[in-house]
Amino acid sequence: MAASDGAPRRKPVTMMGNKASGGPFSPLVVVTRNIVGEKDFNKLRGKAISLHSQVIKDFCKQFGVNDRQVQGVIRLAKKNGEWLGFLA
């Protein structure tokens, strides 16, 4: 199918997942997950992400940052977490 055939183009789909590759903390994350088990590890990681997001929201609220910018900061935190290997 050629791009000029009039068919609508689709944006790439971003998948939410539990695993990212690489990063300096990846080995620690993998070992921890293997020790505590996948289910408990995902609960722990979910709580940590939730707490971190709340800290970001509270911090931004103190400085009057609007909700759209707060969500951008949270997305940036997720990207940094992936890069550092926290989502391995």
Coordinates of C-alpha atoms in Angstrom, one line a residue:
M1 CA 0.0 0.0 0.0
A2 CA 1.6 3.3 -1.1
A3 CA 1.4 6.4 1.0
S4 CA -0.1 8.3 -1.9
D5 CA -3.1 6.0 -2.3
G6 CA -5.3 8.3 -0.1
A7 CA -5.5 5.9 2.8
P8 CA -5.3 7.6 6.2
R9 CA -2.0 7.3 8.0
R10 CA -2.0 5.9 11.5
K11 CA 0.1 7.2 14.3
P12 CA 2.4 4.7 15.9
V13 CA 0.8 3.1 19.0
T14 CA 2.6 3.6 22.3
M15 CA 2.2 0.5 24.4
M16 CA 2.3 0.7 28.2
G17 CA 4.3 -2.2 29.5
N18 CA 6.2 -3.4 32.5
K19 CA 9.5 -4.0 31.0
A20 CA 12.1 -1.7 29.4
S21 CA 15.6 -2.7 28.3
G22 CA 18.9 -1.4 29.6
G23 CA 19.8 1.3 32.1
P24 CA 22.1 1.3 35.1
F25 CA 19.4 0.1 37.5
S26 CA 18.1 -2.8 35.3
P27 CA 20.1 -5.6 37.0
L28 CA 18.9 -4.5 40.4
V29 CA 15.3 -4.4 39.2
V30 CA 15.5 -7.8 37.6
V31 CA 17.1 -9.4 40.7
T32 CA 14.5 -7.8 43.0
R33 CA 11.6 -9.0 40.7
N34 CA 13.1 -12.5 40.7
I35 CA 13.4 -12.5 44.6
V36 CA 9.9 -11.1 45.5
G37 CA 8.0 -12.6 42.5
E38 CA 6.3 -10.8 39.6
K39 CA 3.0 -10.2 41.3
D40 CA 4.4 -8.6 44.5
F41 CA 7.0 -6.7 42.5
N42 CA 4.3 -5.1 40.3
K43 CA 2.3 -4.1 43.3
L44 CA 5.4 -2.5 44.9
R45 CA 6.4 -0.8 41.7
G46 CA 2.8 0.5 41.2
K47 CA 2.8 2.0 44.7
A48 CA 6.2 3.6 44.1
I49 CA 5.0 5.1 40.8
S50 CA 1.8 6.4 42.5
L51 CA 3.7 8.0 45.3
H52 CA 6.2 9.6 43.0
S53 CA 3.4 11.0 40.8
Q54 CA 1.7 12.4 43.9
V55 CA 5.0 14.1 45.0
I56 CA 5.4 15.6 41.6
K57 CA 1.8 16.9 41.7
D58 CA 2.2 18.3 45.2
F59 CA 5.5 20.0 44.3
C60 CA 4.0 21.5 41.1
K61 CA 0.9 22.7 43.0
Q62 CA 3.1 24.7 45.4
F63 CA 4.4 26.7 42.4
G64 CA 1.1 27.1 40.6
V65 CA 2.0 24.8 37.7
N66 CA -1.1 24.0 35.5
D67 CA -2.4 20.5 35.1
R68 CA -1.1 20.1 31.5
Q69 CA 2.4 20.9 32.5
V70 CA 2.2 18.6 35.5
Q71 CA 1.2 15.7 33.2
G72 CA 4.2 16.6 31.0
V73 CA 6.5 16.4 34.0
I74 CA 5.0 13.0 35.0
R75 CA 5.6 11.7 31.4
L76 CA 9.2 13.0 31.6
A77 CA 9.7 11.2 34.9
K78 CA 8.4 8.0 33.2
K79 CA 10.8 8.4 30.3
N80 CA 13.7 9.0 32.8
G81 CA 12.7 5.9 34.7
E82 CA 12.8 3.8 31.6
W83 CA 16.1 5.3 30.6
L84 CA 17.6 4.5 34.1
G85 CA 16.2 1.0 34.0
F86 CA 13.6 1.2 36.7
L87 CA 11.0 -0.3 34.4
A88 CA 13.2 -3.3 33.4

